[in-house]
Tab-separated table of C-alpha atoms in Angstrom:
chain	number	residue	atom	x	y	z
A	252	MET	CA	0.243	-8.407	-11.441
A	253	PRO	CA	-2.542	-8.188	-10.477
A	254	ILE	CA	-1.953	-9.623	-7.008
A	255	ILE	CA	-5.193	-9.998	-5.045
A	256	GLN	CA	-5.554	-10.632	-1.302
A	257	MET	CA	-8.981	-11.887	-0.257
A	258	ASN	CA	-9.901	-11.793	3.435
A	259	LEU	CA	-12.630	-14.334	4.278
A	260	LEU	CA	-14.301	-15.610	7.432
A	261	GLU	CA	-13.408	-19.258	8.075
A	262	GLY	CA	-15.923	-21.896	7.018
A	263	ARG	CA	-15.861	-22.134	3.205
A	264	THR	CA	-15.248	-25.514	1.590
A	265	VAL	CA	-12.215	-26.202	-0.614
A	266	GLU	CA	-14.573	-26.366	-3.571
A	267	GLN	CA	-16.072	-22.932	-2.815
A	268	LYS	CA	-12.601	-21.406	-2.558
A	269	ARG	CA	-11.478	-23.079	-5.804
A	270	ASN	CA	-14.593	-21.791	-7.582
A	271	ALA	CA	-14.020	-18.325	-6.172
A	272	VAL	CA	-10.386	-17.991	-7.334
A	273	ALA	CA	-11.322	-19.341	-10.789
A	274	ALA	CA	-14.246	-16.896	-11.132
A	275	ILE	CA	-12.266	-13.909	-9.822
A	276	THR	CA	-9.362	-14.715	-12.168
A	277	GLU	CA	-11.744	-14.859	-15.130
A	278	ALA	CA	-13.319	-11.530	-14.114
A	279	VAL	CA	-9.896	-9.851	-13.815
A	280	VAL	CA	-8.632	-11.260	-17.127
A	281	ARG	CA	-11.807	-10.029	-18.884
A	282	THR	CA	-11.789	-6.510	-17.448
A	283	LEU	CA	-8.113	-5.649	-16.961
A	284	ASP	CA	-6.705	-7.172	-20.149
A	285	VAL	CA	-4.137	-9.468	-18.523
A	286	ARG	CA	-3.264	-13.146	-19.051
A	287	PRO	CA	-4.561	-15.714	-16.522
A	288	ASP	CA	-1.011	-16.585	-15.446
A	289	GLN	CA	-0.497	-12.934	-14.419
A	290	VAL	CA	-3.261	-13.165	-11.802
A	291	ARG	CA	-2.264	-14.302	-8.290
A	292	ILE	CA	-4.778	-14.606	-5.449
A	293	LEU	CA	-3.916	-15.030	-1.769
A	294	ILE	CA	-6.710	-16.112	0.576
A	295	ASN	CA	-6.481	-14.988	4.205
A	296	GLU	CA	-9.013	-16.800	6.430
A	297	LEU	CA	-10.092	-15.185	9.700
A	298	GLY	CA	-11.596	-16.829	12.751
A	299	VAL	CA	-14.853	-15.435	14.155
A	300	GLU	CA	-12.945	-13.644	16.950
A	301	HIS	CA	-10.617	-11.979	14.425
A	302	PHE	CA	-13.118	-9.907	12.431
A	303	SER	CA	-15.252	-7.154	13.903
A	304	VAL	CA	-17.836	-4.635	12.710
A	305	ALA	CA	-18.900	-1.775	15.022
A	306	GLY	CA	-16.563	-3.138	17.736
A	307	GLN	CA	-18.331	-6.519	17.865
A	308	THR	CA	-16.521	-9.642	16.727
A	309	ALA	CA	-18.295	-12.003	14.315
A	310	ALA	CA	-18.601	-14.469	17.213
A	311	MET	CA	-20.379	-11.859	19.356
A	312	ARG	CA	-22.693	-10.892	16.488
A	313	GLN	CA	-23.530	-14.545	15.750
A	314	ALA	CA	-24.300	-15.178	19.435
A	315	ALA	CA	-26.531	-12.071	19.586
A	316	ALA	CA	-28.386	-13.181	16.422
A	317	ALA	CA	-28.897	-16.685	17.876
A	318	ASN	CA	-30.234	-15.214	21.154
A	319	ALA	CA	-32.603	-12.930	19.254
A	320	LYS	CA	-34.019	-16.019	17.496
A	321	ASP	CA	-34.636	-17.769	20.853
A	322	LEU	CA	-36.685	-14.866	22.251
B	107	MET	CA	-14.361	2.357	5.725
B	108	PRO	CA	-12.228	2.590	7.759
B	109	ILE	CA	-10.900	-0.951	7.408
B	110	ILE	CA	-8.182	-1.715	9.960
B	111	GLN	CA	-5.769	-4.683	9.933
B	112	MET	CA	-4.061	-5.328	13.264
B	113	ASN	CA	-1.025	-7.615	13.336
B	114	LEU	CA	-0.482	-9.152	16.782
B	115	LEU	CA	1.806	-11.773	18.278
B	116	GLU	CA	-0.139	-14.871	19.352
B	117	GLY	CA	-1.069	-15.198	23.027
B	118	ARG	CA	-3.866	-12.702	23.758
B	119	THR	CA	-7.097	-13.948	25.300
B	120	VAL	CA	-10.453	-13.669	23.505
B	121	GLU	CA	-11.434	-11.077	26.091
B	122	GLN	CA	-8.343	-8.940	25.416
B	123	LYS	CA	-9.017	-9.033	21.669
B	124	ARG	CA	-12.701	-8.151	22.183
B	125	ASN	CA	-11.719	-5.233	24.422
B	126	ALA	CA	-9.160	-4.084	21.873
B	127	VAL	CA	-11.552	-4.006	18.882
B	128	ALA	CA	-14.197	-2.223	20.981
B	129	ALA	CA	-11.698	0.408	22.205
B	130	ILE	CA	-10.148	0.937	18.741
B	131	THR	CA	-13.604	1.287	17.169
B	132	GLU	CA	-14.569	3.897	19.760
B	133	ALA	CA	-11.306	5.791	19.144
B	134	VAL	CA	-11.854	5.778	15.358
B	135	VAL	CA	-15.517	6.843	15.628
B	136	ARG	CA	-14.522	9.718	17.938
B	137	THR	CA	-11.649	11.046	15.825
B	138	LEU	CA	-12.622	10.306	12.227
B	139	ASP	CA	-16.326	11.167	12.409
B	140	VAL	CA	-17.679	7.822	11.189
B	141	ARG	CA	-20.465	5.542	12.459
B	142	PRO	CA	-19.474	2.400	14.448
B	143	ASP	CA	-20.909	0.144	11.750
B	144	GLN	CA	-18.490	1.693	9.238
B	145	VAL	CA	-15.476	0.426	11.207
B	146	ARG	CA	-14.147	-3.051	10.330
B	147	ILE	CA	-11.145	-4.576	12.106
B	148	LEU	CA	-9.246	-7.681	10.948
B	149	ILE	CA	-6.868	-9.300	13.440
B	150	ASN	CA	-3.873	-11.169	12.021
B	151	GLU	CA	-2.073	-13.255	14.686
B	152	LEU	CA	1.563	-14.204	14.160
B	153	GLY	CA	3.516	-17.019	15.750
B	154	VAL	CA	6.813	-16.242	17.480
B	155	GLU	CA	8.779	-17.526	14.462
B	156	HIS	CA	6.817	-15.267	12.103
B	157	PHE	CA	7.761	-11.839	13.449
B	158	SER	CA	11.286	-10.489	13.533
B	159	VAL	CA	13.073	-7.307	14.585
B	160	ALA	CA	16.720	-6.760	13.569
B	161	GLY	CA	16.745	-10.178	11.852
B	162	GLN	CA	15.851	-12.035	15.064
B	163	THR	CA	12.503	-13.796	15.386
B	164	ALA	CA	10.436	-13.176	18.530
B	165	ALA	CA	11.251	-16.758	19.574
B	166	MET	CA	14.996	-16.070	19.317
B	167	ARG	CA	14.644	-12.800	21.225
B	168	GLN	CA	12.588	-14.468	23.980
B	169	ALA	CA	15.165	-17.273	24.306
B	170	ALA	CA	18.018	-14.745	24.505
B	171	ALA	CA	16.148	-12.752	27.201
B	172	ALA	CA	15.511	-15.937	29.175
B	173	ASN	CA	19.201	-16.916	28.946
B	174	ALA	CA	20.283	-13.448	30.045
B	175	LYS	CA	18.116	-13.869	33.196
B	176	ASP	CA	19.796	-17.211	34.035
B	177	LEU	CA	23.311	-15.722	33.976
C	19	MET	CA	4.023	-5.212	17.700
C	20	PRO	CA	1.202	-4.437	17.369
C	21	ILE	CA	1.490	-3.152	13.808
C	22	ILE	CA	-1.775	-1.635	12.566
C	23	GLN	CA	-2.680	-0.774	8.968
C	24	MET	CA	-5.622	1.607	8.611
C	25	ASN	CA	-7.277	1.969	5.206
C	26	LEU	CA	-9.111	5.303	4.873
C	27	LEU	CA	-10.873	7.197	2.096
C	28	GLU	CA	-8.961	10.338	1.149
C	29	GLY	CA	-10.162	13.640	2.608
C	30	ARG	CA	-9.213	13.701	6.303
C	31	THR	CA	-7.149	16.617	7.637
C	32	VAL	CA	-3.679	16.136	9.115
C	33	GLU	CA	-5.161	16.986	12.502
C	34	GLN	CA	-7.852	14.301	12.211
C	35	LYS	CA	-5.242	11.694	11.283
C	36	ARG	CA	-2.959	12.769	14.148
C	37	ASN	CA	-5.869	12.546	16.602
C	38	ALA	CA	-6.813	9.133	15.224
C	39	VAL	CA	-3.345	7.554	15.601
C	40	ALA	CA	-3.027	9.011	19.132
C	41	ALA	CA	-6.469	7.689	20.172
C	42	ILE	CA	-5.928	4.250	18.587
C	43	THR	CA	-2.502	3.941	20.229
C	44	GLU	CA	-4.008	4.766	23.623
C	45	ALA	CA	-6.789	2.208	23.075
C	46	VAL	CA	-4.281	-0.512	22.125
C	47	VAL	CA	-1.944	0.261	25.054
C	48	ARG	CA	-4.891	0.124	27.464
C	49	THR	CA	-6.382	-3.150	26.199
C	50	LEU	CA	-3.399	-5.182	24.981
C	51	ASP	CA	-0.908	-4.361	27.739
C	52	VAL	CA	1.875	-2.994	25.529
C	53	ARG	CA	4.022	0.136	25.734
C	54	PRO	CA	3.170	3.084	23.428
C	55	ASP	CA	6.478	2.756	21.602
C	56	GLN	CA	5.510	-0.807	20.623
C	57	VAL	CA	2.501	0.444	18.644
C	58	ARG	CA	3.058	1.292	14.955
C	59	ILE	CA	0.252	2.547	12.713
C	60	LEU	CA	0.408	2.792	8.914
C	61	ILE	CA	-2.288	4.849	7.173
C	62	ASN	CA	-3.228	3.852	3.620
C	63	GLU	CA	-5.411	6.482	1.914
C	64	LEU	CA	-7.638	5.458	-0.992
C	65	GLY	CA	-9.125	7.635	-3.710
C	66	VAL	CA	-12.863	7.483	-4.350
C	67	GLU	CA	-12.309	5.251	-7.407
C	68	HIS	CA	-10.210	2.802	-5.373
C	69	PHE	CA	-12.775	1.620	-2.814
C	70	SER	CA	-15.970	-0.193	-3.700
C	71	VAL	CA	-18.948	-1.731	-1.897
C	72	ALA	CA	-21.387	-3.958	-3.831
C	73	GLY	CA	-19.361	-3.377	-7.031
C	74	GLN	CA	-19.851	0.408	-6.901
C	75	THR	CA	-16.899	2.691	-6.284
C	76	ALA	CA	-17.208	5.425	-3.645
C	77	ALA	CA	-17.269	7.952	-6.509
C	78	MET	CA	-20.247	6.187	-8.127
C	79	ARG	CA	-22.081	5.947	-4.813
C	80	GLN	CA	-21.465	9.638	-4.035
C	81	ALA	CA	-22.737	10.635	-7.497
C	82	ALA	CA	-25.852	8.473	-7.067
C	83	ALA	CA	-26.522	10.029	-3.633
C	84	ALA	CA	-26.116	13.536	-5.070
C	85	ASN	CA	-28.538	12.715	-7.936
C	86	ALA	CA	-31.069	11.291	-5.506
C	87	LYS	CA	-30.987	14.626	-3.618
C	88	ASP	CA	-31.656	16.568	-6.808
C	89	LEU	CA	-34.814	14.588	-7.650
D	238	MET	CA	10.345	1.316	9.231
D	239	PRO	CA	10.834	-0.550	6.981
D	240	ILE	CA	8.041	-2.993	7.799
D	241	ILE	CA	8.074	-6.002	5.484
D	242	GLN	CA	5.294	-8.585	5.028
D	243	MET	CA	6.428	-11.799	3.344
D	244	ASN	CA	3.758	-14.172	2.000
D	245	LEU	CA	5.047	-17.754	1.740
D	246	LEU	CA	3.561	-21.149	0.941
D	247	GLU	CA	3.577	-23.414	4.008
D	248	GLY	CA	6.359	-25.974	4.311
D	249	ARG	CA	9.571	-24.108	5.210
D	250	THR	CA	11.532	-25.150	8.283
D	251	VAL	CA	12.077	-22.817	11.242
D	252	GLU	CA	15.726	-22.659	10.262
D	253	GLN	CA	14.920	-21.606	6.680
D	254	LYS	CA	12.617	-18.847	7.950
D	255	ARG	CA	15.225	-17.651	10.479
D	256	ASN	CA	17.885	-17.556	7.741
D	257	ALA	CA	15.507	-15.691	5.443
D	258	VAL	CA	14.627	-12.903	7.906
D	259	ALA	CA	18.308	-12.487	8.825
D	260	ALA	CA	19.373	-12.279	5.151
D	261	ILE	CA	16.523	-9.911	4.186
D	262	THR	CA	17.285	-7.662	7.167
D	263	GLU	CA	20.955	-7.496	6.146
D	264	ALA	CA	19.983	-6.680	2.546
D	265	VAL	CA	17.632	-3.878	3.663
D	266	VAL	CA	20.161	-2.388	6.118
D	267	ARG	CA	22.817	-2.381	3.381
D	268	THR	CA	20.693	-0.793	0.655
D	269	LEU	CA	18.279	1.503	2.505
D	270	ASP	CA	20.661	2.932	5.105
D	271	VAL	CA	18.671	1.951	8.209
D	272	ARG	CA	19.665	0.286	11.472
D	273	PRO	CA	18.871	-3.449	11.943
D	274	ASP	CA	16.470	-2.655	14.806
D	275	GLN	CA	14.407	-0.509	12.419
D	276	VAL	CA	13.626	-3.535	10.216
D	277	ARG	CA	10.497	-5.564	11.083
D	278	ILE	CA	9.448	-8.618	9.069
D	279	LEU	CA	6.064	-10.352	9.324
D	280	ILE	CA	5.756	-13.808	7.740
D	281	ASN	CA	2.321	-14.838	6.466
D	282	GLU	CA	2.170	-18.554	5.592
D	283	LEU	CA	-0.474	-19.779	3.142
D	284	GLY	CA	-1.850	-23.281	2.723
D	285	VAL	CA	-1.828	-24.849	-0.743
D	286	GLU	CA	-5.542	-24.091	-1.184
D	287	HIS	CA	-4.994	-20.429	-0.311
D	288	PHE	CA	-2.674	-19.361	-3.135
D	289	SER	CA	-3.604	-19.469	-6.791
D	290	VAL	CA	-2.039	-18.584	-10.125
D	291	ALA	CA	-4.205	-18.475	-13.287
D	292	GLY	CA	-7.225	-19.532	-11.201
D	293	GLN	CA	-5.597	-22.773	-10.065
D	294	THR	CA	-4.690	-23.265	-6.415
D	295	ALA	CA	-1.197	-24.523	-5.556
D	296	ALA	CA	-2.810	-27.829	-4.547
D	297	MET	CA	-4.430	-28.197	-7.987
D	298	ARG	CA	-1.171	-27.300	-9.744
D	299	GLN	CA	0.818	-29.776	-7.629
D	300	ALA	CA	-1.707	-32.547	-8.362
D	301	ALA	CA	-1.586	-31.779	-12.112
D	302	ALA	CA	2.227	-31.854	-12.058
D	303	ALA	CA	2.196	-35.198	-10.201
D	304	ASN	CA	-0.272	-36.650	-12.715
D	305	ALA	CA	1.834	-35.437	-15.615
D	306	LYS	CA	4.824	-37.342	-14.126
D	307	ASP	CA	2.777	-40.574	-13.910
D	308	LEU	CA	1.854	-40.494	-17.619
E	86	MET	CA	5.631	-16.995	-4.240
E	87	PRO	CA	7.175	-15.507	-2.218
E	88	ILE	CA	5.278	-12.222	-2.513
E	89	ILE	CA	6.822	-9.480	-0.377
E	90	GLN	CA	5.242	-6.128	0.561
E	91	MET	CA	7.713	-3.552	1.845
E	92	ASN	CA	6.359	-0.477	3.635
E	93	LEU	CA	8.802	2.446	3.483
E	94	LEU	CA	8.759	6.122	4.455
E	95	GLU	CA	8.893	8.358	1.371
E	96	GLY	CA	12.253	9.822	0.403
E	97	ARG	CA	14.381	7.020	-1.092
E	98	THR	CA	15.877	7.451	-4.556
E	99	VAL	CA	14.952	5.179	-7.465
E	100	GLU	CA	18.448	3.748	-7.277
E	101	GLN	CA	18.106	2.898	-3.571
E	102	LYS	CA	14.792	1.149	-4.226
E	103	ARG	CA	16.251	-0.780	-7.187
E	104	ASN	CA	19.229	-1.868	-5.084
E	105	ALA	CA	16.896	-2.905	-2.269
E	106	VAL	CA	14.643	-5.137	-4.405
E	107	ALA	CA	17.678	-6.741	-6.044
E	108	ALA	CA	19.359	-7.433	-2.675
E	109	ILE	CA	16.151	-8.734	-1.046
E	110	THR	CA	15.457	-11.003	-4.030
E	111	GLU	CA	18.978	-12.436	-3.811
E	112	ALA	CA	18.575	-13.003	-0.056
E	113	VAL	CA	15.231	-14.798	-0.551
E	114	VAL	CA	16.533	-16.966	-3.405
E	115	ARG	CA	19.553	-17.977	-1.308
E	116	THR	CA	17.639	-18.851	1.863
E	117	LEU	CA	14.251	-20.129	0.656
E	118	ASP	CA	15.415	-22.178	-2.351
E	119	VAL	CA	13.256	-20.464	-4.985
E	120	ARG	CA	14.038	-19.108	-8.451
E	121	PRO	CA	14.466	-15.313	-8.880
E	122	ASP	CA	11.409	-15.131	-11.137
E	123	GLN	CA	9.294	-16.535	-8.281
E	124	VAL	CA	10.067	-13.514	-6.081
E	125	ARG	CA	7.712	-10.519	-6.342
E	126	ILE	CA	8.193	-7.364	-4.269
E	127	LEU	CA	5.633	-4.570	-3.861
E	128	ILE	CA	6.846	-1.280	-2.380
E	129	ASN	CA	4.316	0.811	-0.442
E	130	GLU	CA	5.612	4.316	0.300
E	131	LEU	CA	4.124	6.282	3.204
E	132	GLY	CA	4.135	10.014	3.793
E	133	VAL	CA	5.424	11.354	7.110
E	134	GLU	CA	1.850	11.887	8.341
E	135	HIS	CA	0.925	8.280	7.517
E	136	PHE	CA	3.294	6.391	9.829
E	137	SER	CA	3.255	6.672	13.591
E	138	VAL	CA	5.103	5.171	16.539
E	139	ALA	CA	3.742	5.700	20.087
E	140	GLY	CA	0.878	7.788	18.670
E	141	GLN	CA	3.237	10.328	17.083
E	142	THR	CA	3.458	10.620	13.306
E	143	ALA	CA	6.908	10.658	11.688
E	144	ALA	CA	6.352	14.351	10.920
E	145	MET	CA	5.709	15.107	14.616
E	146	ARG	CA	8.755	13.105	15.681
E	147	GLN	CA	10.984	14.838	13.100
E	148	ALA	CA	9.756	18.269	14.249
E	149	ALA	CA	10.399	17.356	17.914
E	150	ALA	CA	13.915	16.143	17.057
E	151	ALA	CA	14.630	19.363	15.141
E	152	ASN	CA	13.405	21.481	18.077
E	153	ALA	CA	15.556	19.500	20.515
E	154	LYS	CA	18.598	20.344	18.361
E	155	ASP	CA	17.778	24.076	18.475
E	156	LEU	CA	17.682	24.156	22.274
F	153	MET	CA	-16.658	-9.781	4.464
F	154	PRO	CA	-15.180	-10.624	2.012
F	155	ILE	CA	-12.705	-7.742	1.938
F	156	ILE	CA	-10.486	-7.843	-1.150
F	157	GLN	CA	-7.280	-5.876	-1.745
F	158	MET	CA	-6.189	-5.720	-5.385
F	159	ASN	CA	-2.651	-4.594	-6.178
F	160	LEU	CA	-2.361	-3.203	-9.722
F	161	LEU	CA	0.309	-1.453	-11.763
F	162	GLU	CA	-0.655	2.163	-12.501
F	163	GLY	CA	-2.174	2.930	-15.905
F	164	ARG	CA	-5.732	1.554	-15.946
F	165	THR	CA	-8.610	3.868	-16.822
F	166	VAL	CA	-11.409	4.669	-14.348
F	167	GLU	CA	-13.724	2.660	-16.567
F	168	GLN	CA	-11.481	-0.414	-16.476
F	169	LYS	CA	-11.269	-0.233	-12.686
F	170	ARG	CA	-15.052	0.195	-12.369
F	171	ASN	CA	-15.613	-2.797	-14.657
F	172	ALA	CA	-13.110	-4.841	-12.659
F	173	VAL	CA	-14.695	-4.212	-9.235
F	174	ALA	CA	-18.173	-4.920	-10.662
F	175	ALA	CA	-17.028	-8.194	-12.286
F	176	ILE	CA	-15.058	-9.342	-9.218
F	177	THR	CA	-18.000	-8.552	-6.928
F	178	GLU	CA	-20.313	-10.593	-9.156
F	179	ALA	CA	-17.832	-13.508	-9.171
F	180	VAL	CA	-17.541	-13.454	-5.360
F	181	VAL	CA	-21.316	-13.210	-4.811
F	182	ARG	CA	-21.846	-16.159	-7.176
F	183	THR	CA	-19.220	-18.462	-5.678
F	184	LEU	CA	-19.111	-17.563	-1.978
F	185	ASP	CA	-22.837	-17.113	-1.340
F	186	VAL	CA	-22.690	-13.561	0.021
F	187	ARG	CA	-24.745	-10.421	-0.729
F	188	PRO	CA	-23.202	-7.733	-2.999
F	189	ASP	CA	-23.165	-5.220	-0.144
F	190	GLN	CA	-20.947	-7.588	1.854
F	191	VAL	CA	-18.166	-7.355	-0.750
F	192	ARG	CA	-15.593	-4.554	-0.307
F	193	ILE	CA	-12.696	-4.070	-2.727
F	194	LEU	CA	-9.671	-1.841	-2.119
F	195	ILE	CA	-7.460	-1.020	-5.112
F	196	ASN	CA	-3.785	-0.346	-4.426
F	197	GLU	CA	-1.988	1.119	-7.477
F	198	LEU	CA	1.771	0.762	-7.766
F	199	GLY	CA	4.180	2.801	-9.848
F	200	VAL	CA	6.583	1.026	-12.194
F	201	GLU	CA	9.445	1.443	-9.711
F	202	HIS	CA	7.390	-0.105	-6.916
F	203	PHE	CA	6.818	-3.604	-8.303
F	204	SER	CA	9.580	-6.063	-9.079
F	205	VAL	CA	9.904	-9.617	-10.368
F	206	ALA	CA	13.285	-11.402	-10.129
F	207	GLY	CA	14.818	-8.262	-8.587
F	208	GLN	CA	13.951	-6.101	-11.601
F	209	THR	CA	11.416	-3.308	-11.276
F	210	ALA	CA	8.637	-3.067	-13.876
F	211	ALA	CA	10.381	0.071	-15.205
F	212	MET	CA	13.640	-1.853	-15.730
F	213	ARG	CA	11.811	-4.744	-17.407
F	214	GLN	CA	9.899	-2.381	-19.705
F	215	ALA	CA	13.144	-0.589	-20.682
F	216	ALA	CA	14.850	-3.939	-21.373
F	217	ALA	CA	11.901	-5.077	-23.524
F	218	ALA	CA	11.973	-1.788	-25.459
F	219	ASN	CA	15.738	-2.128	-26.056
F	220	ALA	CA	15.311	-5.725	-27.229
F	221	LYS	CA	12.819	-4.486	-29.857
F	222	ASP	CA	15.285	-1.882	-31.115
F	223	LEU	CA	18.023	-4.480	-31.780
């Protein structure tokens, strides 16, 4: 422990994800008084049709935002 | 909040998944007294080899059902 | 399947939670073409110190909102 | 119930995963006094960039181990 | 890895839970070719109002079963 | 998004948990190019009988470590 599961929308680069797990691990080690090797992080990537807010998938919200720009 | 994670077997259409998140959001707003924009839904799709009941994967169960029909 | 995990802040009544799982099950049956007995819902309740947005726990945000009212 | 979610690094064969869910189901039935059909297992596979220990992804750790062998 | 999350209804004894994690670990080691110290299991216990099948919480289903017996 | 679920053994103070969510949020904002209000963190605390490594619960491992000290 700690075991951390991070849900992310698809689209980040490998480098971004590597930087994120390194930075999160450092933050956890500093604040929860654990060794780095005790910190495990699992990344779960979601497609734009697999995450919704207010009943609208990310794909629907992105399309609506793009349309609004065209008006 | 609420944050909802829905595990589904692969195979639904985009339209089915969009209808599902809209209907679930409406149900949650109605019964838990929250605003729509407070409701987040994450869909996790599983392949037929990644879900089992009674130690049998969905693929094994589907094959057995198909065989039973052929008899 | 589907198996649904709903994360909620503590504080709802038993009746609210019963209404929510009934309404969500109906929504899933209607939109994903499954039988009611195929729908499982797990409720995970979180205390106000166990959910944060923008690095502030729900407890901190509630206290800040209360203070703002007193001003 | 029980509903079990097993997070695995990618790379196992279908046969390994079928053996694993059968063996886990048997172990749960034996120790928790439930019927086999009450045991559901969801497998979540992670790519080597999506699991980290000590801030290093599995891909980084595998590369470091390979380099160490070449020295 | 593997990291396993087991959702259980409340009510098992400490001994049952200890036997379960030992038996599941052995099953995973045997079938997925990993060392015991690579297997982590997290138990998530749910109250009878926090698990539902077909829109009925476990508490509702237990009460209905008890009533059926009294008839 | 991102939505982060952090599994922790029981025992941290409120202050430690507040520091942790603040530090993790900052790390995620810095590395994944999101706004603070897009970062949600859910803390799941586990008792010592609900987390195991190598088939031994944290309670069993702590007892064994304490016994080893007494020898």
